Amino acid sequence: MQARHIGPFTASPIGLGCMNLCHAYGTPPTEQDAERLLLAALDMGVTHFDTAALYGFGASESLVGRVLGPHRQRFTLASKCGMTHEAGDGTVAPGRVIDGSPESIRATCEGSLRRLKTDVIDLYYLHRWDKRVPIEDSVGALADLVRAGKVRTIGLSEVSSATLRRAHAVHPITALQTEYSLWTRNPELAVLQACRDLGVAFVAFSPLGRGYLADALPSWDDVQALPDRDIRRAMPRFGAEHFASNLPLLAQYRALAAEAGCTPAQLALAWVLAQGDDIVPIPGTRSVAHLRDDLAAWDLRLPADVLQRAGELINTATVSGHRYAEQGRREVDTEDVAA
């Protein structure tokens, strides 16, 4: 499969999301295993790596900077601001903070540059739109970073088509990132078309349905065995009622992948890739074997009817449960598909 483009950058058809190397999905790998995975991805041809100040509260950026810094010219580096971690001071509890103020954006960028061991970030996203701050002000601060030579291009994450258009009027937006997969179709409501109207690349995170489409959780017992801090425990689709409805779909999906001669993860990624050559999925993994399996999807040539059947089997109408719990739904600005 030919390389894809994210603004001025040439990208491998599949990039690597670096969140779960230290954040959100249970026990992270050892530093040695995380380093091995990043270098393996580079050696296997991945040229787009995506991290954020939030991930591991700086740990992901530090890891990427330490391991991939010596190879900086071989890949496009993406990170994010606007959502960080507050340590707490005895009166304020520690936790995640959404802050899109120009001051916060500038400060977060300085910290990211240090951790990433680089002079410039290729693609810098606003991780979440802070709805207390006009999007024009946040994008203006990002544009200032471009003019200062600290950021080459800017992006947005989890915003609606209307917000994208407002932002793009202030400064060209290179990429929009949001969740997109067989079982999360929100971008199809309006954002994908808005991206195409404006010439904005679309970066799809969680293209494997947070493991569901990779057959990583084949039973309710597997879901119950997730560590307490795994973010899926708070997601409705992985709750007892909804997962019971979604599990039969997985059996049919697994059979379809076997019929096509590929793994469930490869079928999921092939479907996303087939939705447009302006889309770059960024699955995450902690396993070199899973990474190799994922990347094999970019050479797959699956029949159109197989992809159509996958889309008809798993979609908005057949999947039970919302992708986020109530807090997560309040934090994003995307067009919503009712559960």
Short mmCIF file of C-alpha atoms in Angstrom, two decimals:
data_model
loop_
_atom_site.label_atom_id
_atom_site.label_comp_id
_atom_site.label_asym_id
_atom_site.label_seq_id
_atom_site.Cartn_x
_atom_site.Cartn_y
_atom_site.Cartn_z
CA MET A 1 0.00 0.00 0.00
CA GLN A 2 1.31 3.42 -0.92
CA ALA A 3 2.39 5.89 1.73
CA ARG A 4 -0.18 8.38 2.93
CA HIS A 5 0.12 12.10 3.59
CA ILE A 6 -0.49 14.17 6.69
CA GLY A 7 -0.11 17.71 5.45
CA PRO A 8 3.48 18.10 4.25
CA PHE A 9 4.56 14.81 5.80
CA THR A 10 4.72 11.42 4.13
CA ALA A 11 3.42 8.79 6.53
CA SER A 12 3.35 5.02 6.61
CA PRO A 13 -0.21 3.79 6.00
CA ILE A 14 -0.40 2.77 9.67
CA GLY A 15 1.22 4.79 12.44
CA LEU A 16 1.79 3.94 16.09
CA GLY A 17 -0.18 5.34 18.99
CA CYS A 18 2.08 5.53 22.05
CA MET A 19 -0.49 5.88 24.83
CA ASN A 20 -0.64 2.32 26.08
CA LEU A 21 3.13 2.04 26.46
CA CYS A 22 2.68 3.74 29.82
CA HIS A 23 -0.92 4.84 30.28
CA ALA A 24 -4.55 3.77 30.48
CA TYR A 25 -4.48 0.06 29.62
CA GLY A 26 -3.54 -1.81 32.75
CA THR A 27 0.04 -2.60 33.68
CA PRO A 28 2.48 -0.96 31.27
CA PRO A 29 5.37 -2.87 29.75
CA THR A 30 8.84 -2.64 31.22
CA GLU A 31 11.06 0.12 29.88
CA GLN A 32 13.08 -2.48 28.01
CA ASP A 33 9.99 -3.96 26.34
CA ALA A 34 8.64 -0.50 25.47
CA GLU A 35 11.99 0.45 23.95
CA ARG A 36 12.06 -2.80 21.99
CA LEU A 37 8.59 -2.11 20.59
CA LEU A 38 9.37 1.45 19.48
CA LEU A 39 12.54 0.40 17.71
CA ALA A 40 10.77 -2.56 16.12
CA ALA A 41 8.08 -0.23 14.78
CA LEU A 42 10.73 2.01 13.25
CA ASP A 43 12.51 -0.97 11.70
CA MET A 44 9.22 -2.30 10.31
CA GLY A 45 8.60 0.93 8.44
CA VAL A 46 6.42 3.00 10.76
CA THR A 47 7.14 6.67 10.13
CA HIS A 48 4.42 8.32 12.22
CA PHE A 49 4.54 8.18 16.04
CA ASP A 50 1.81 9.78 18.14
CA THR A 51 2.14 10.68 21.81
CA ALA A 52 0.85 13.37 24.22
CA ALA A 53 1.79 15.28 27.33
CA LEU A 54 -1.04 13.48 29.16
CA TYR A 55 0.13 9.94 28.45
CA GLY A 56 1.77 8.66 31.58
CA PHE A 57 1.85 12.31 32.67
CA GLY A 58 4.92 12.92 30.52
CA ALA A 59 6.31 9.38 30.62
CA SER A 60 5.30 8.55 27.05
CA GLU A 61 6.97 11.66 25.65
CA SER A 62 10.10 10.95 27.70
CA LEU A 63 10.19 7.38 26.42
CA VAL A 64 9.74 8.45 22.79
CA GLY A 65 12.38 11.15 23.17
CA ARG A 66 14.92 8.85 24.76
CA VAL A 67 14.43 5.91 22.41
CA LEU A 68 13.62 7.56 19.10
CA GLY A 69 15.49 10.83 19.56
CA PRO A 70 18.65 9.47 17.88
CA HIS A 71 16.50 8.58 14.83
CA ARG A 72 14.59 11.88 14.68
CA GLN A 73 14.97 12.36 10.91
CA ARG A 74 13.33 9.01 10.13
CA PHE A 75 9.81 9.73 11.34
CA THR A 76 7.07 12.31 11.85
CA LEU A 77 6.57 13.20 15.50
CA ALA A 78 3.10 14.10 16.80
CA SER A 79 2.18 15.14 20.32
CA LYS A 80 -0.65 16.96 22.07
CA CYS A 81 -1.37 19.75 24.52
CA GLY A 82 -4.49 21.04 26.20
CA MET A 83 -5.00 18.05 28.49
CA THR A 84 -2.48 17.47 31.23
CA HIS A 85 -2.15 16.12 34.76
CA GLU A 86 -2.55 18.13 37.93
CA ALA A 87 -0.59 16.70 40.82
CA GLY A 88 -2.79 18.17 43.55
CA ASP A 89 -1.65 20.23 46.51
CA GLY A 90 -3.54 18.85 49.48
CA THR A 91 -6.60 20.98 48.72
CA VAL A 92 -7.06 19.98 45.08
CA ALA A 93 -7.19 16.29 44.23
CA PRO A 94 -4.81 15.05 41.55
CA GLY A 95 -6.33 14.33 38.19
CA ARG A 96 -6.67 15.14 34.54
CA VAL A 97 -7.05 18.79 33.59
CA ILE A 98 -8.34 20.23 30.31
CA ASP A 99 -6.80 23.66 29.81
CA GLY A 100 -6.72 25.29 26.39
CA SER A 101 -5.55 28.70 27.51
CA PRO A 102 -2.67 30.19 25.54
CA GLU A 103 -0.53 30.18 28.68
CA SER A 104 -1.07 26.49 29.27
CA ILE A 105 -0.46 25.62 25.62
CA ARG A 106 2.87 27.48 25.61
CA ALA A 107 4.00 25.91 28.89
CA THR A 108 2.98 22.40 27.84
CA CYS A 109 4.86 22.76 24.56
CA GLU A 110 8.07 23.75 26.35
CA GLY A 111 7.79 20.67 28.55
CA SER A 112 7.07 18.45 25.57
CA LEU A 113 10.08 19.71 23.66
CA ARG A 114 12.32 18.91 26.62
CA ARG A 115 10.90 15.44 27.13
CA LEU A 116 10.94 14.62 23.42
CA LYS A 117 14.53 15.83 23.09
CA THR A 118 13.76 17.82 19.97
CA ASP A 119 13.76 21.42 18.81
CA VAL A 120 10.49 21.13 16.92
CA ILE A 121 7.36 18.96 16.99
CA ASP A 122 6.09 18.07 13.52
CA LEU A 123 2.38 17.91 14.37
CA TYR A 124 1.03 19.39 17.59
CA TYR A 125 -2.60 18.75 18.48
CA LEU A 126 -5.01 20.41 20.85
CA HIS A 127 -5.88 17.21 22.72
CA ARG A 128 -9.31 18.43 23.80
CA TRP A 129 -11.09 21.68 23.13
CA ASP A 130 -11.40 23.53 26.43
CA LYS A 131 -14.93 24.87 25.99
CA ARG A 132 -14.22 27.71 28.41
CA VAL A 133 -11.76 29.12 25.86
CA PRO A 134 -12.80 30.13 22.33
CA ILE A 135 -11.28 27.70 19.87
CA GLU A 136 -9.90 30.71 18.03
CA ASP A 137 -7.78 31.64 21.06
CA SER A 138 -6.37 28.13 21.50
CA VAL A 139 -5.58 27.80 17.80
CA GLY A 140 -4.06 31.26 17.84
CA ALA A 141 -1.65 30.11 20.55
CA LEU A 142 -0.76 27.05 18.48
CA ALA A 143 -0.19 29.30 15.46
CA ASP A 144 2.20 31.37 17.57
CA LEU A 145 4.20 28.20 18.23
CA VAL A 146 4.41 27.59 14.48
CA ARG A 147 5.69 31.12 13.93
CA ALA A 148 8.21 30.62 16.73
CA GLY A 149 9.57 27.51 14.98
CA LYS A 150 8.65 25.17 17.86
CA VAL A 151 5.87 23.40 15.96
CA ARG A 152 5.68 22.72 12.23
CA THR A 153 1.94 22.06 11.86
CA ILE A 154 -1.10 21.93 14.13
CA GLY A 155 -4.00 19.55 14.64
CA LEU A 156 -7.18 19.08 16.64
CA SER A 157 -8.52 16.05 18.49
CA GLU A 158 -12.11 14.99 19.17
CA VAL A 159 -13.83 18.09 17.73
CA SER A 160 -16.90 18.59 15.57
CA SER A 161 -16.98 19.71 11.97
CA ALA A 162 -18.18 23.17 13.03
CA THR A 163 -15.28 23.60 15.46
CA LEU A 164 -12.83 22.37 12.81
CA ARG A 165 -14.09 24.99 10.36
CA ARG A 166 -13.80 27.78 12.94
CA ALA A 167 -10.27 26.69 13.81
CA HIS A 168 -9.19 26.35 10.19
CA ALA A 169 -10.25 29.96 9.56
CA VAL A 170 -7.63 31.07 12.10
CA HIS A 171 -4.75 28.88 10.95
CA PRO A 172 -4.58 25.89 8.59
CA ILE A 173 -5.29 22.65 10.42
CA THR A 174 -3.13 19.80 9.14
CA ALA A 175 -4.86 16.87 10.82
CA LEU A 176 -7.89 16.00 12.87
CA GLN A 177 -7.68 13.01 15.18
CA THR A 178 -10.63 11.16 16.62
CA GLU A 179 -11.80 7.63 17.34
CA TYR A 180 -12.83 5.73 14.22
CA SER A 181 -13.35 2.02 13.64
CA LEU A 182 -15.98 -0.46 12.60
CA TRP A 183 -17.70 0.01 15.95
CA THR A 184 -17.25 3.80 16.29
CA ARG A 185 -18.63 5.70 13.30
CA ASN A 186 -19.08 9.22 14.71
CA PRO A 187 -16.74 10.79 12.12
CA GLU A 188 -19.04 9.65 9.33
CA LEU A 189 -21.71 12.07 10.55
CA ALA A 190 -19.83 15.19 9.40
CA VAL A 191 -16.15 15.36 10.34
CA LEU A 192 -14.77 13.17 7.57
CA GLN A 193 -16.50 15.31 4.96
CA ALA A 194 -15.34 18.52 6.62
CA CYS A 195 -11.76 17.24 6.59
CA ARG A 196 -12.05 16.49 2.88
CA ASP A 197 -13.58 19.88 2.15
CA LEU A 198 -10.67 21.62 3.88
CA GLY A 199 -7.83 19.28 2.85
CA VAL A 200 -7.27 18.09 6.42
CA ALA A 201 -5.85 14.61 7.02
CA PHE A 202 -7.83 12.32 9.30
CA VAL A 203 -5.96 10.31 11.94
CA ALA A 204 -7.99 7.44 13.40
CA PHE A 205 -7.22 6.43 16.98
CA SER A 206 -8.49 3.21 18.55
CA PRO A 207 -9.07 1.61 15.11
CA LEU A 208 -9.12 -1.78 16.87
CA GLY A 209 -11.99 -0.86 19.17
CA ARG A 210 -9.72 -0.78 22.22
CA GLY A 211 -8.89 -4.44 21.68
CA TYR A 212 -12.40 -5.68 20.93
CA LEU A 213 -11.79 -5.85 17.17
CA ALA A 214 -8.41 -7.51 17.72
CA ASP A 215 -10.17 -10.33 19.61
CA ALA A 216 -8.17 -9.40 22.69
CA LEU A 217 -11.19 -9.80 24.99
CA PRO A 218 -13.01 -12.90 23.70
CA SER A 219 -15.10 -13.44 26.84
CA TRP A 220 -16.68 -11.65 29.78
CA ASP A 221 -14.11 -13.30 32.03
CA ASP A 222 -11.38 -11.48 30.09
CA VAL A 223 -13.10 -8.14 30.64
CA GLN A 224 -13.52 -8.85 34.34
CA ALA A 225 -9.81 -9.68 34.56
CA LEU A 226 -8.80 -6.21 33.37
CA PRO A 227 -6.82 -4.28 36.00
CA ASP A 228 -8.77 -1.75 38.07
CA ARG A 229 -7.02 1.20 36.41
CA ASP A 230 -7.72 0.04 32.87
CA ILE A 231 -9.86 2.76 31.25
CA ARG A 232 -12.11 0.20 29.57
CA ARG A 233 -13.64 -0.63 32.95
CA ALA A 234 -15.42 2.75 32.83
CA MET A 235 -16.54 2.48 29.20
CA PRO A 236 -20.16 1.41 28.67
CA ARG A 237 -19.41 -1.03 25.85
CA PHE A 238 -17.28 -3.07 28.21
CA GLY A 239 -19.91 -3.11 30.96
CA ALA A 240 -21.76 -6.33 31.68
CA GLU A 241 -25.03 -5.49 29.91
CA HIS A 242 -23.57 -4.02 26.73
CA PHE A 243 -20.69 -6.47 26.42
CA ALA A 244 -23.16 -9.36 26.57
CA SER A 245 -24.86 -7.87 23.51
CA ASN A 246 -21.58 -7.20 21.69
CA LEU A 247 -20.00 -10.60 22.31
CA PRO A 248 -22.07 -12.52 19.71
CA LEU A 249 -20.96 -10.02 17.06
CA LEU A 250 -17.37 -10.87 17.85
CA ALA A 251 -17.86 -14.56 17.08
CA GLN A 252 -19.31 -13.72 13.66
CA TYR A 253 -16.58 -11.18 13.04
CA ARG A 254 -13.89 -13.69 13.95
CA ALA A 255 -15.38 -16.15 11.47
CA LEU A 256 -15.40 -13.50 8.72
CA ALA A 257 -11.71 -12.74 9.29
CA ALA A 258 -10.89 -16.45 9.12
CA GLU A 259 -12.83 -16.75 5.86
CA ALA A 260 -10.83 -13.80 4.46
CA GLY A 261 -7.55 -15.42 5.53
CA CYS A 262 -6.51 -12.66 7.94
CA THR A 263 -6.63 -11.92 11.64
CA PRO A 264 -9.45 -9.90 13.23
CA ALA A 265 -7.04 -6.99 13.83
CA GLN A 266 -5.98 -6.98 10.19
CA LEU A 267 -9.60 -6.97 9.01
CA ALA A 268 -10.38 -4.00 11.28
CA LEU A 269 -7.39 -2.01 10.04
CA ALA A 270 -8.00 -2.92 6.41
CA TRP A 271 -11.56 -1.62 6.77
CA VAL A 272 -10.36 1.73 8.16
CA LEU A 273 -7.70 2.06 5.47
CA ALA A 274 -10.32 1.38 2.79
CA GLN A 275 -12.45 4.31 3.91
CA GLY A 276 -10.10 6.77 2.21
CA ASP A 277 -6.46 7.36 1.37
CA ASP A 278 -6.58 10.50 3.53
CA ILE A 279 -7.01 8.36 6.68
CA VAL A 280 -4.09 7.15 8.81
CA PRO A 281 -4.97 4.73 11.63
CA ILE A 282 -2.72 4.71 14.70
CA PRO A 283 -3.29 1.49 16.67
CA GLY A 284 -1.37 1.04 19.89
CA THR A 285 0.13 -2.11 21.31
CA ARG A 286 2.62 -3.34 23.88
CA SER A 287 3.53 -6.47 21.92
CA VAL A 288 5.99 -6.74 19.03
CA ALA A 289 4.02 -9.74 17.76
CA HIS A 290 0.79 -7.74 17.76
CA LEU A 291 2.60 -4.86 16.07
CA ARG A 292 3.77 -7.15 13.30
CA ASP A 293 0.23 -8.47 12.92
CA ASP A 294 -1.19 -4.93 12.72
CA LEU A 295 1.31 -3.67 10.17
CA ALA A 296 0.64 -6.61 7.87
CA ALA A 297 -2.74 -5.00 7.21
CA TRP A 298 -1.21 -2.37 4.98
CA ASP A 299 -0.33 -5.02 2.39
CA LEU A 300 -3.69 -6.79 2.50
CA ARG A 301 -5.89 -6.80 -0.58
CA LEU A 302 -9.24 -7.91 0.76
CA PRO A 303 -12.23 -8.24 -1.57
CA ALA A 304 -14.68 -5.36 -1.41
CA ASP A 305 -17.49 -7.68 -0.37
CA VAL A 306 -15.53 -8.82 2.71
CA LEU A 307 -15.05 -5.22 3.83
CA GLN A 308 -18.71 -4.50 3.16
CA ARG A 309 -19.81 -7.50 5.19
CA ALA A 310 -17.57 -6.42 8.07
CA GLY A 311 -19.17 -2.99 8.00
CA GLU A 312 -22.65 -4.44 7.92
CA LEU A 313 -21.89 -6.77 10.81
CA ILE A 314 -20.33 -4.22 13.19
CA ASN A 315 -21.62 -0.66 13.03
CA THR A 316 -23.60 1.97 14.88
CA ALA A 317 -26.85 0.04 14.60
CA THR A 318 -25.47 -3.29 15.82
CA VAL A 319 -23.08 -2.24 18.62
CA SER A 320 -24.52 -1.74 22.09
CA GLY A 321 -23.36 1.05 24.36
CA HIS A 322 -21.75 4.46 23.99
CA ARG A 323 -18.00 4.72 23.43
CA TYR A 324 -17.53 6.95 26.50
CA ALA A 325 -19.13 7.23 29.90
CA GLU A 326 -20.85 10.50 30.79
CA GLN A 327 -17.70 12.43 31.74
CA GLY A 328 -15.94 11.49 28.53
CA ARG A 329 -18.98 12.49 26.50
CA ARG A 330 -18.95 15.93 28.13
CA GLU A 331 -15.25 16.39 27.40
CA VAL A 332 -15.40 15.82 23.65
CA ASP A 333 -16.96 18.02 20.99
CA THR A 334 -17.64 15.39 18.32
CA GLU A 335 -20.96 14.82 16.61
CA ASP A 336 -22.59 12.06 18.59
CA VAL A 337 -24.06 8.73 17.62
CA ALA A 338 -26.73 7.79 20.11
CA ALA A 339 -26.08 4.52 21.91
#
